[in-house]
CSV table of C-alpha atoms in Angstrom, one decimal:
chain,number,residue,atom,x,y,z
A,6,MET,CA,135.9,154.3,53.6
A,7,ALA,CA,134.5,152.7,56.3
A,8,ARG,CA,136.2,153.0,59.7
A,9,PHE,CA,137.9,149.8,60.8
A,10,GLN,CA,136.1,148.5,63.8
A,11,PRO,CA,136.6,145.2,66.2
A,12,ARG,CA,133.6,143.5,64.3
A,13,HIS,CA,135.5,143.7,61.2
A,14,LEU,CA,138.4,141.9,62.8
A,15,LEU,CA,135.9,139.4,64.3
A,16,ALA,CA,134.0,138.7,61.1
A,17,ALA,CA,137.6,138.3,59.2
A,18,VAL,CA,138.8,135.5,61.8
A,19,ALA,CA,135.6,133.9,62.0
A,20,VAL,CA,135.3,133.6,58.0
A,21,THR,CA,139.0,132.3,58.1
A,22,LEU,CA,138.3,129.5,60.7
A,23,ILE,CA,135.1,128.4,59.1
A,24,VAL,CA,137.2,128.1,55.9
A,25,ALA,CA,139.9,126.3,57.6
A,26,ALA,CA,137.3,123.9,58.8
A,27,PHE,CA,136.5,122.6,55.4
A,28,VAL,CA,139.8,123.1,53.9
A,29,ALA,CA,142.4,122.3,56.2
A,30,PRO,CA,140.3,119.9,58.8
A,31,PRO,CA,142.1,119.0,61.7
A,32,GLY,CA,144.0,115.8,62.0
A,33,GLY,CA,143.9,115.9,58.1
A,34,ASP,CA,147.3,115.3,56.2
A,35,ASP,CA,149.5,118.4,55.9
A,36,PRO,CA,148.0,120.8,53.3
A,37,GLY,CA,149.9,122.8,50.8
A,38,GLY,CA,149.1,125.9,49.0
A,39,PRO,CA,146.5,128.4,50.2
A,40,ALA,CA,145.2,125.5,52.4
A,41,ALA,CA,148.2,125.6,54.5
A,42,PHE,CA,147.4,129.4,55.5
A,43,PHE,CA,144.1,128.5,56.7
A,44,ALA,CA,145.5,125.4,58.8
A,45,PHE,CA,148.3,127.9,60.1
A,46,CYS,CA,145.4,130.5,61.5
A,47,ASP,CA,143.4,127.5,62.7
A,48,ALA,CA,146.3,126.6,65.0
A,49,GLN,CA,147.4,129.9,65.8
A,50,PHE,CA,144.3,131.8,66.7
A,51,SER,CA,143.7,129.2,69.3
A,52,SER,CA,147.4,129.9,70.5
A,53,TRP,CA,146.2,133.7,70.6
A,54,PHE,CA,142.8,133.2,72.6
A,55,GLY,CA,145.0,131.5,75.2
A,56,ILE,CA,147.5,134.2,75.4
A,57,LEU,CA,144.7,136.6,75.7
A,58,ALA,CA,143.0,134.8,78.3
A,59,VAL,CA,146.1,135.0,80.6
A,60,PHE,CA,146.2,138.6,80.1
A,61,ALA,CA,142.4,138.7,80.9
A,62,PHE,CA,143.0,136.7,84.1
A,63,LEU,CA,145.4,139.4,85.3
A,64,LEU,CA,142.5,141.8,84.7
A,65,GLY,CA,140.2,139.4,86.7
A,66,GLY,CA,142.8,139.4,89.5
A,67,VAL,CA,143.2,143.3,89.9
A,68,SER,CA,139.6,143.5,89.7
A,69,LEU,CA,138.7,140.9,92.5
A,70,VAL,CA,141.6,142.3,94.6
A,71,GLY,CA,140.4,146.1,94.1
A,72,THR,CA,136.7,145.3,94.7
A,73,HIS,CA,137.4,143.2,97.9
A,74,LEU,CA,140.1,146.0,99.2
A,75,ARG,CA,137.5,148.7,98.7
A,76,ARG,CA,134.9,146.9,100.4
A,77,VAL,CA,137.3,146.5,103.6
A,78,LEU,CA,138.6,150.1,103.4
A,79,LEU,CA,135.0,151.6,103.4
A,80,ARG,CA,133.9,148.8,106.0
A,81,GLU,CA,131.2,148.0,103.3
A,82,ARG,CA,128.4,145.2,104.4
A,83,ASP,CA,129.7,141.8,104.8
A,84,TRP,CA,133.3,143.4,104.5
A,85,THR,CA,135.2,140.4,106.8
A,86,TYR,CA,134.3,137.9,104.1
A,87,SER,CA,136.2,140.3,101.6
A,88,ILE,CA,139.3,139.8,104.5
A,89,VAL,CA,139.1,136.1,104.0
A,90,THR,CA,139.0,136.3,100.3
A,91,LEU,CA,142.1,139.0,100.2
A,92,VAL,CA,144.1,136.5,102.3
A,93,SER,CA,143.3,133.3,100.8
A,94,PHE,CA,144.0,134.9,97.3
A,95,LEU,CA,147.4,136.6,98.0
A,96,GLY,CA,148.4,133.6,100.3
A,97,VAL,CA,148.0,131.4,97.5
A,98,LEU,CA,149.3,133.8,94.8
A,99,VAL,CA,152.7,133.9,97.3
A,100,VAL,CA,152.7,130.3,98.0
A,101,GLY,CA,152.5,129.4,94.1
A,102,LEU,CA,154.6,132.2,92.7
A,103,ALA,CA,157.6,131.4,95.2
A,104,LYS,CA,157.1,127.7,94.8
A,105,LEU,CA,157.2,127.2,98.4
A,106,GLY,CA,158.5,123.8,99.3
A,107,GLY,CA,158.9,122.9,95.7
A,108,ALA,CA,161.9,122.9,93.0
A,109,PRO,CA,162.6,126.6,92.8
A,110,GLY,CA,163.4,128.5,89.3
A,111,LEU,CA,161.2,128.7,86.3
A,112,GLN,CA,161.2,125.1,85.6
A,113,GLY,CA,160.1,124.2,89.1
A,114,ASP,CA,156.9,122.2,89.4
A,115,PRO,CA,154.6,124.2,91.3
A,116,PHE,CA,152.5,121.0,91.9
A,117,ALA,CA,155.4,118.9,93.0
A,118,PRO,CA,154.5,116.6,96.0
A,119,ASP,CA,156.2,118.5,98.5
A,120,ALA,CA,155.4,121.9,97.3
A,121,TRP,CA,153.0,124.1,99.7
A,122,LEU,CA,150.4,124.6,96.6
A,123,THR,CA,150.1,121.1,96.5
A,124,LYS,CA,149.0,120.9,100.1
A,125,VAL,CA,146.6,123.7,99.7
A,126,PHE,CA,144.9,121.8,97.0
A,127,ASP,CA,145.0,118.5,98.9
A,128,GLY,CA,144.4,119.9,102.5
A,129,VAL,CA,142.0,122.8,101.8
A,130,LEU,CA,140.6,123.2,98.2
A,131,SER,CA,139.8,119.4,97.7
A,132,PRO,CA,137.7,119.3,100.8
A,133,LEU,CA,136.0,122.4,100.1
A,134,HIS,CA,135.2,121.3,96.8
A,135,ALA,CA,133.9,117.6,97.9
A,136,THR,CA,131.8,119.4,100.7
A,137,LEU,CA,129.8,121.6,98.2
A,138,TYR,CA,129.5,119.0,95.7
A,139,SER,CA,127.9,116.7,98.1
A,140,LEU,CA,125.2,119.3,98.5
A,141,LEU,CA,124.3,118.2,95.2
A,142,ALA,CA,122.8,114.8,96.4
A,143,PHE,CA,120.4,116.7,98.7
A,144,TYR,CA,119.2,119.4,96.1
A,145,VAL,CA,118.6,116.5,93.5
A,146,ALA,CA,116.6,114.8,96.0
A,147,SER,CA,114.3,117.9,96.5
A,148,ALA,CA,114.3,119.0,92.8
A,149,SER,CA,113.2,115.2,92.2
A,150,TYR,CA,110.4,115.1,94.2
A,151,ARG,CA,109.0,118.4,92.9
A,152,ALA,CA,109.6,117.4,89.3
A,153,PHE,CA,108.1,113.8,89.7
A,154,ARG,CA,104.9,114.9,91.6
A,155,ALA,CA,102.0,113.3,89.3
A,156,ARG,CA,99.8,116.5,89.0
A,157,SER,CA,99.1,116.2,85.3
A,158,LEU,CA,99.4,113.6,82.3
A,159,GLU,CA,102.8,115.1,81.6
A,160,THR,CA,104.3,114.7,85.0
A,161,SER,CA,102.6,111.5,85.5
A,162,VAL,CA,104.3,110.1,82.4
A,163,LEU,CA,107.6,111.6,83.6
A,164,LEU,CA,107.2,109.8,86.9
A,165,GLY,CA,106.2,106.4,85.2
A,166,SER,CA,109.3,107.1,82.9
A,167,ALA,CA,111.5,107.8,85.9
A,168,LEU,CA,110.6,104.9,87.8
A,169,VAL,CA,110.8,102.4,85.3
A,170,VAL,CA,114.5,103.9,84.5
A,171,LEU,CA,115.6,104.0,88.2
A,172,VAL,CA,114.2,100.4,89.0
A,173,GLY,CA,115.5,99.1,85.7
A,174,ARG,CA,119.0,100.1,86.5
A,175,ILE,CA,119.5,98.4,90.1
A,176,PRO,CA,121.3,95.3,90.0
A,177,SER,CA,118.5,93.2,90.8
A,178,ALA,CA,115.9,94.5,88.7
A,179,ASP,CA,116.0,91.5,86.6
A,180,ARG,CA,114.8,89.5,89.2
A,181,LEU,CA,111.3,91.6,89.2
A,182,THR,CA,110.3,90.8,86.0
A,183,ALA,CA,111.8,87.5,85.1
A,184,TRP,CA,108.7,85.5,85.4
A,185,LEU,CA,107.7,87.4,82.2
A,186,PRO,CA,107.7,84.7,79.2
A,187,ALA,CA,110.7,85.0,76.4
A,188,ASP,CA,108.4,86.6,73.6
A,189,MET,CA,107.2,89.2,76.4
A,190,ALA,CA,111.2,89.9,77.2
A,191,PHE,CA,110.5,93.5,75.7
A,192,LEU,CA,108.2,94.4,78.9
A,193,ARG,CA,111.1,93.2,81.5
A,194,LEU,CA,112.3,96.4,83.6
A,195,GLU,CA,115.9,96.1,82.2
A,196,ALA,CA,114.8,96.0,78.5
A,197,LEU,CA,112.3,98.9,79.1
A,198,SER,CA,114.6,101.1,81.0
A,199,LEU,CA,117.6,100.4,78.0
A,200,TRP,CA,114.6,101.6,75.6
A,201,LEU,CA,113.7,104.6,77.1
A,202,LEU,CA,117.2,105.4,77.5
A,203,LYS,CA,118.2,104.7,73.8
A,204,VAL,CA,115.0,105.6,72.0
A,205,PRO,CA,112.7,108.3,73.5
A,206,ASN,CA,115.7,110.1,75.4
A,207,THR,CA,118.3,110.0,72.2
A,208,ALA,CA,115.5,111.2,69.9
A,209,GLY,CA,114.8,114.3,72.4
A,210,GLN,CA,118.6,115.1,72.9
A,211,ARG,CA,119.2,114.9,69.2
A,212,ALA,CA,116.2,117.1,68.6
A,213,ILE,CA,117.6,119.7,70.9
A,214,MET,CA,121.3,119.4,69.6
A,215,ILE,CA,120.1,120.2,65.9
A,216,GLY,CA,118.2,122.9,67.3
A,217,VAL,CA,121.2,124.2,69.0
A,218,ALA,CA,123.5,123.6,66.1
A,219,LEU,CA,121.2,125.7,63.8
A,220,GLY,CA,121.1,128.4,66.7
A,221,VAL,CA,124.7,128.6,67.0
A,222,VAL,CA,124.9,129.0,63.1
A,223,SER,CA,122.3,131.9,63.6
A,224,LEU,CA,124.4,133.5,65.9
A,225,ALA,CA,127.6,133.0,64.2
A,226,VAL,CA,125.8,135.1,61.2
A,227,ARG,CA,124.5,137.6,63.2
A,228,MET,CA,128.0,138.4,64.6
A,229,ILE,CA,129.8,138.1,61.4
A,230,ALA,CA,127.1,140.3,59.6
A,231,GLY,CA,127.4,142.7,62.4
A,232,VAL,CA,123.9,142.6,63.1
A,233,GLU,CA,125.0,142.0,66.8
A,234,ARG,CA,127.5,144.6,66.6
A,235,GLY,CA,126.2,146.4,70.1
A,236,LYS,CA,127.0,143.3,72.1
A,237,GLY,CA,130.0,143.1,74.2
A,238,GLY,CA,131.2,146.5,72.8
A,239,LEU,CA,132.3,145.6,69.8
A,240,GLU,CA,130.7,148.7,68.1
B,30,MET,CA,138.6,118.5,50.0
B,31,SER,CA,136.9,114.9,50.0
B,32,PRO,CA,133.4,114.5,48.7
B,33,GLY,CA,132.1,114.1,52.3
B,34,LEU,CA,133.5,117.7,53.6
B,35,ALA,CA,132.3,118.9,50.2
B,36,LEU,CA,128.7,117.9,51.0
B,37,LEU,CA,129.2,119.3,54.6
B,38,ALA,CA,130.4,122.6,53.2
B,39,ALA,CA,127.0,122.6,50.8
B,40,VAL,CA,124.9,122.3,53.5
B,41,THR,CA,126.7,124.9,55.6
B,42,ALA,CA,126.7,127.2,52.7
B,43,ALA,CA,122.9,126.5,52.2
B,44,LEU,CA,122.2,127.5,56.0
B,45,LEU,CA,124.5,130.8,56.0
B,46,LEU,CA,122.5,131.9,52.7
B,47,LEU,CA,119.1,131.1,54.3
B,48,ILE,CA,119.8,132.7,57.4
B,49,GLY,CA,121.8,136.0,55.5
B,50,ARG,CA,118.6,136.1,53.1
B,51,ALA,CA,116.6,136.2,55.9
B,52,ILE,CA,118.2,139.0,57.7
B,53,VAL,CA,118.4,141.1,54.6
B,54,LEU,CA,114.5,140.7,54.0
B,55,ALA,CA,113.8,141.6,57.6
B,56,ARG,CA,116.0,144.6,57.3
B,57,ARG,CA,113.9,145.9,54.1
B,58,GLY,CA,110.5,145.3,56.1
B,59,ALA,CA,109.5,141.7,55.4
B,60,PRO,CA,107.3,140.7,58.5
B,61,VAL,CA,108.8,138.3,61.0
B,62,GLU,CA,106.5,136.7,63.0
B,63,VAL,CA,108.1,134.7,66.3
B,64,ARG,CA,106.0,132.6,68.6
B,65,PRO,CA,105.7,133.6,72.1
B,66,LEU,CA,108.4,132.5,74.1
B,67,ALA,CA,106.9,132.4,77.7
B,68,PRO,CA,110.8,132.6,79.2
B,69,VAL,CA,111.2,135.9,77.3
B,70,ALA,CA,108.0,137.5,78.9
B,71,ALA,CA,109.1,135.8,82.1
B,72,VAL,CA,112.3,138.1,82.0
B,73,ALA,CA,110.3,141.4,82.1
B,74,ASP,CA,108.2,140.1,84.8
B,75,ALA,CA,110.8,138.9,87.1
B,76,ILE,CA,112.6,142.5,87.0
B,77,ASP,CA,109.3,143.9,87.8
B,78,SER,CA,108.7,141.8,90.8
B,79,ALA,CA,112.3,142.5,91.9
B,80,VAL,CA,111.9,146.1,91.7
B,81,ALA,CA,108.5,146.2,93.4
B,82,ALA,CA,110.1,144.2,96.5
B,83,GLY,CA,113.3,146.6,96.4
B,84,ARG,CA,115.5,143.6,95.7
B,85,PRO,CA,118.4,143.2,93.3
B,86,VAL,CA,118.6,141.2,90.1
B,87,PHE,CA,121.2,138.3,89.5
B,88,PHE,CA,122.6,137.6,86.1
B,89,VAL,CA,124.8,134.6,85.6
B,90,PRO,CA,126.1,134.2,82.2
B,91,GLY,CA,127.2,130.6,82.4
B,92,SER,CA,130.6,128.9,83.5
B,93,ARG,CA,132.5,128.9,80.3
B,94,ASP,CA,134.5,131.5,78.4
B,95,LEU,CA,134.2,134.0,75.3
B,96,ASP,CA,134.9,130.9,73.0
B,97,ASN,CA,131.7,129.3,73.9
B,98,MET,CA,128.8,130.4,71.9
B,99,GLN,CA,126.4,129.9,74.9
B,100,THR,CA,128.3,132.5,76.5
B,101,VAL,CA,128.1,134.6,73.7
B,102,ALA,CA,124.1,134.2,73.5
B,103,ALA,CA,124.1,135.0,77.5
B,104,LEU,CA,125.9,138.2,76.7
B,105,SER,CA,123.2,139.2,74.1
B,106,LEU,CA,120.4,138.3,76.5
B,107,LEU,CA,122.6,140.5,79.2
B,108,GLU,CA,122.4,143.5,77.2
B,109,GLN,CA,118.5,143.3,77.1
B,110,VAL,CA,118.3,142.5,80.7
B,111,ALA,CA,120.7,145.5,81.6
B,112,ARG,CA,118.4,147.7,79.3
B,113,LEU,CA,115.3,146.6,81.1
B,114,CYS,CA,116.9,146.9,84.7
B,115,ALA,CA,117.8,150.4,83.8
B,116,GLU,CA,114.9,151.5,82.6
B,117,LYS,CA,112.8,150.0,85.5
B,118,GLY,CA,115.4,151.1,87.9
B,119,ALA,CA,116.6,147.6,88.8
B,120,ARG,CA,119.9,146.9,90.9
B,121,LEU,CA,121.8,144.5,88.7
B,122,HIS,CA,124.4,142.2,89.9
B,123,VAL,CA,126.4,140.1,87.5
B,124,PRO,CA,129.0,137.7,88.9
B,125,VAL,CA,131.2,135.9,86.5
B,126,ASN,CA,134.0,133.1,86.5
B,127,ARG,CA,136.0,134.4,83.6
B,128,SER,CA,137.8,137.8,83.2
B,129,MET,CA,137.4,138.2,79.6
B,130,VAL,CA,133.4,137.5,80.1
B,131,MET,CA,133.8,140.1,82.9
B,132,GLN,CA,135.3,142.7,80.6
B,133,MET,CA,132.6,142.0,77.8
B,134,ALA,CA,129.9,142.0,80.4
B,135,ARG,CA,131.1,145.5,81.7
B,136,SER,CA,131.1,147.3,78.4
B,137,THR,CA,127.8,145.5,77.6
B,138,CYS,CA,126.0,146.6,80.5
B,139,ARG,CA,127.6,150.2,80.7
B,140,ALA,CA,126.7,150.8,77.0
B,141,ALA,CA,122.9,149.3,77.9
B,142,PHE,CA,122.7,151.7,80.5
B,143,GLU,CA,124.1,154.8,78.8
B,144,ALA,CA,121.5,154.0,76.0
B,145,ALA,CA,118.7,154.1,78.4
B,146,GLY,CA,120.1,157.5,79.8
B,147,ARG,CA,120.9,156.3,83.2
B,148,GLY,CA,124.6,155.7,82.9
B,149,HIS,CA,125.2,157.2,86.3
B,150,ALA,CA,123.5,154.6,87.8
B,151,TRP,CA,126.0,151.9,86.5
B,152,ARG,CA,129.2,151.0,88.3
B,153,ASP,CA,131.5,148.3,86.8
B,154,ASP,CA,131.8,146.7,90.1
B,155,GLN,CA,128.4,145.4,89.5
B,156,VAL,CA,130.1,142.8,87.1
B,157,ASP,CA,131.8,140.8,89.9
B,158,TYR,CA,134.9,138.4,89.0
B,159,ILE,CA,134.9,135.6,91.4
B,160,SER,CA,136.9,132.7,90.4
B,161,ASP,CA,137.6,130.3,87.6
B,162,ASP,CA,137.4,127.7,89.6
B,163,PRO,CA,133.6,126.2,89.4
B,164,LEU,CA,132.6,125.4,92.7
B,165,GLY,CA,134.2,128.4,94.0
B,166,PHE,CA,132.2,130.4,92.1
B,167,VAL,CA,129.2,128.6,93.1
B,168,ALA,CA,129.9,129.0,96.8
B,169,ARG,CA,130.3,132.6,96.4
B,170,VAL,CA,127.3,133.0,94.2
B,171,ASP,CA,125.1,131.2,96.7
B,172,GLY,CA,126.6,133.1,99.6
B,173,LEU,CA,125.7,136.5,97.7
B,174,VAL,CA,122.6,135.0,97.0
B,175,GLU,CA,121.6,134.3,100.6
B,176,ARG,CA,122.7,137.5,101.8
B,177,GLU,CA,121.5,140.2,99.3
B,178,ARG,CA,118.2,137.9,98.5
B,179,PRO,CA,117.7,139.0,95.0
B,180,GLY,CA,114.2,139.1,93.7
B,181,ALA,CA,114.8,137.8,90.6
B,182,CYS,CA,117.7,135.2,89.2
B,183,PHE,CA,118.8,134.5,85.3
B,184,TYR,CA,121.2,131.8,84.6
B,185,PHE,CA,122.0,131.4,81.0
B,186,GLY,CA,124.8,130.1,79.0
B,187,PHE,CA,126.6,127.1,79.5
B,188,PHE,CA,126.3,125.3,82.8
B,189,ALA,CA,127.9,122.0,84.2
B,190,SER,CA,126.9,120.6,87.7
B,191,GLU,CA,127.1,124.5,88.8
B,192,SER,CA,123.2,124.4,87.6
B,193,LEU,CA,121.5,122.8,90.2
B,194,LEU,CA,123.7,124.4,93.3
B,195,LEU,CA,122.7,128.0,91.8
B,196,ALA,CA,119.2,127.4,91.1
B,197,GLU,CA,118.4,125.8,94.5
B,198,GLY,CA,120.2,128.5,96.2
B,199,GLY,CA,118.2,131.1,94.3
B,200,ARG,CA,114.9,128.9,94.6
B,201,HIS,CA,115.6,129.0,98.7
B,202,VAL,CA,115.5,133.0,98.8
B,203,GLY,CA,112.0,132.9,96.9
B,204,ALA,CA,113.8,134.6,93.9
B,205,VAL,CA,111.8,134.5,90.6
B,206,GLN,CA,114.3,132.3,88.2
B,207,VAL,CA,114.5,132.1,84.8
B,208,ALA,CA,117.1,129.9,83.1
B,209,GLY,CA,118.4,128.9,79.5
B,210,THR,CA,121.1,126.6,78.5
B,211,ALA,CA,121.8,124.4,75.3
B,212,SER,CA,123.2,121.5,77.6
B,213,PRO,CA,120.6,118.8,77.5
B,214,VAL,CA,122.0,117.2,80.6
B,215,GLN,CA,121.6,120.5,82.7
B,216,LEU,CA,118.0,121.1,81.3
B,217,PRO,CA,116.3,118.9,83.7
B,218,PHE,CA,117.7,120.7,86.9
B,219,PHE,CA,116.7,124.0,85.4
B,220,VAL,CA,113.3,122.9,84.6
B,221,SER,CA,112.8,121.5,88.0
B,222,SER,CA,114.1,124.5,90.1
B,223,CYS,CA,113.4,127.6,87.9
B,224,ASP,CA,110.2,129.1,86.8
B,225,GLU,CA,110.9,129.2,83.4
B,226,THR,CA,113.4,127.7,81.2
B,227,LEU,CA,114.7,128.7,77.8
B,228,MET,CA,115.4,125.2,76.4
B,229,GLY,CA,118.2,124.7,73.6
B,230,GLU,CA,117.6,126.7,70.8
B,231,GLU,CA,115.6,129.1,72.3
B,232,LEU,CA,118.8,130.3,74.2
B,233,PHE,CA,120.3,131.8,70.9
B,234,ALA,CA,116.7,133.4,70.1
B,235,ALA,CA,115.8,134.9,73.2
B,236,GLY,CA,118.3,137.7,73.0
B,237,ALA,CA,116.9,138.7,69.3
B,238,LYS,CA,113.0,138.1,70.7
B,239,LEU,CA,114.0,140.4,73.8
B,240,SER,CA,115.4,143.3,71.3
B,241,GLY,CA,112.8,143.4,68.8
B,242,ASP,CA,115.5,144.2,66.4
B,243,ALA,CA,114.1,143.4,62.8
B,244,ALA,CA,117.6,142.0,61.3
B,245,LEU,CA,118.1,139.8,64.7
B,246,LEU,CA,114.1,138.4,64.2
B,247,GLY,CA,114.9,137.9,60.5
B,248,SER,CA,117.8,135.5,61.4
B,249,LEU,CA,115.2,133.6,63.5
B,250,ARG,CA,113.3,133.3,60.3
B,251,GLY,CA,116.4,131.9,58.7
B,252,GLN,CA,116.8,129.4,61.5
B,253,ASP,CA,113.7,128.0,61.0
B,254,LEU,CA,114.3,127.9,57.5
B,255,GLY,CA,117.4,125.9,58.4
B,256,LYS,CA,115.1,123.4,60.6
B,257,ARG,CA,113.1,122.9,57.7
B,258,LEU,CA,116.1,121.6,55.5
B,259,ALA,CA,117.2,119.5,58.5
B,260,VAL,CA,113.8,117.9,58.8
B,261,ALA,CA,113.7,117.4,55.1
B,262,LEU,CA,117.0,115.9,55.1
B,263,ILE,CA,116.3,113.4,58.2
B,264,VAL,CA,113.0,112.5,56.3
B,265,ALA,CA,114.8,111.6,53.0
B,266,GLY,CA,117.7,109.7,54.8
B,267,VAL,CA,114.8,107.7,56.9
B,268,ALA,CA,112.9,106.9,53.4
B,269,LEU,CA,116.2,106.1,51.6
B,270,ALA,CA,117.6,103.8,54.5
B,271,SER,CA,114.1,102.2,55.0
B,272,LEU,CA,113.8,101.5,51.3
B,273,ALA,CA,117.6,100.2,50.8
B,274,GLN,CA,116.9,97.9,53.9
B,275,ALA,CA,113.8,96.7,52.2
B,276,GLY,CA,115.7,95.6,49.5
B,277,TRP,CA,115.1,98.0,46.6
B,278,ALA,CA,118.4,98.0,44.5
B,279,PRO,CA,118.4,101.7,43.6
B,280,ALA,CA,117.9,102.9,46.8
B,281,ALA,CA,120.4,100.7,48.1
B,282,ALA,CA,122.9,102.2,45.9
B,283,ALA,CA,122.1,105.3,46.7
B,284,TRP,CA,122.3,104.7,50.4
B,285,ARG,CA,125.6,103.4,50.1
B,286,VAL,CA,126.8,106.4,48.4
B,287,VAL,CA,125.4,108.6,51.2
B,288,SER,CA,126.8,106.6,54.1
B,289,GLY,CA,130.1,106.9,52.5
B,290,LEU,CA,129.8,110.3,52.3
B,291,LEU,CA,128.5,110.8,56.0
B,292,ALA,CA,131.3,108.5,57.2
B,293,GLU,CA,134.0,110.8,55.9
B,294,VAL,CA,132.6,114.0,57.5
């Protein structure tokens, strides 16, 4: 008899969830009989994933503290950054667990308006997010410059399409080509821009999504069949 | 089960059978030809250039958890990248932003290094859990890239706005970059900032292609057969809808049935 391995559990759960998607689709009526079992599994497995993720988060926290503590103790390269990480991590952890400034107890909201955790998020994390996110504007500009250089026929077509879409989406775009007669209205910038977005762009995206869906099914079959058994220590 | 769901179940069963049969045939020795994928070839070249320059290799397995199939595909690729790094003597660094991905990535890399006979060269802290917060994660990875100046950066899996922030960081230090995602919105950013990019389904095929395993390559053959089935269904649907619109009564009746079934799904 074959020895039980984690991949057998993976295959059983995957097959159960696939069957559940058809016999007890989400949002449908309460199924009876065997279908109720699959509906139960569908609901419970998602909850169990959440519970596992919480325990795994503890592992992540322990790993983070261990890694940075070692860097500080051994004075490894850039160890001063590790002090910042440790102080921030432990500080926010204490503030959040003790619910400082907010309603105490298990039922107390850690994100109450007066809670220190809220102040940390609003006063420190949000500005840091905004700062990092603002870099995207410069990165998009430099990436666009590289992508839109007309070096070949393909990049020239890309450049032309991008210009039409960009100009076609600005508020005053309709004035630029308003002189075109009604029977040539499809050549107006706003119409061309919309056509590029709705037809070639949608067609390309759908082609990618169909390929992705088939790729996902293929990967799922490989995992259920145990062909990918070496991945992630499932052997 | 409604008729629409039954139709979907039949198509899904056909796909599963096609892929399963292709795997079985490949295991029995049937030849499988897979077209060359430039990004896959670029992975080994990028590791070579990093080793030659004495710089580390960075691998980012997306920004989602294990319940995302792109993350699973990325871990499949990580196994092959770790094997190549072990064989070529490259220093691999895997920053992750999910604890469960960290655990899986560690066991995957450890197994790959041990299989290559270089288990002693692997340390679990080479897989570095950083933060679940996407922008915090990006800030740390970009900082690491700036300080450690990797020779090769790989970004595989699901990415949101992190894609450009990460790829431009790697580009800034002159790393050879290969990316892959099934997220159409992020593909243009990777294409413009990386040397090679796996697009859509190629992400799910690259691990199989890199491993050279017959059964895995067989699944790609099944995937292609599934694509032919999808194309046949699309062509049939377009023909049926066109004939129905042209006023041919039998086609119109058939189209009403088909569109009714699709509306149920």
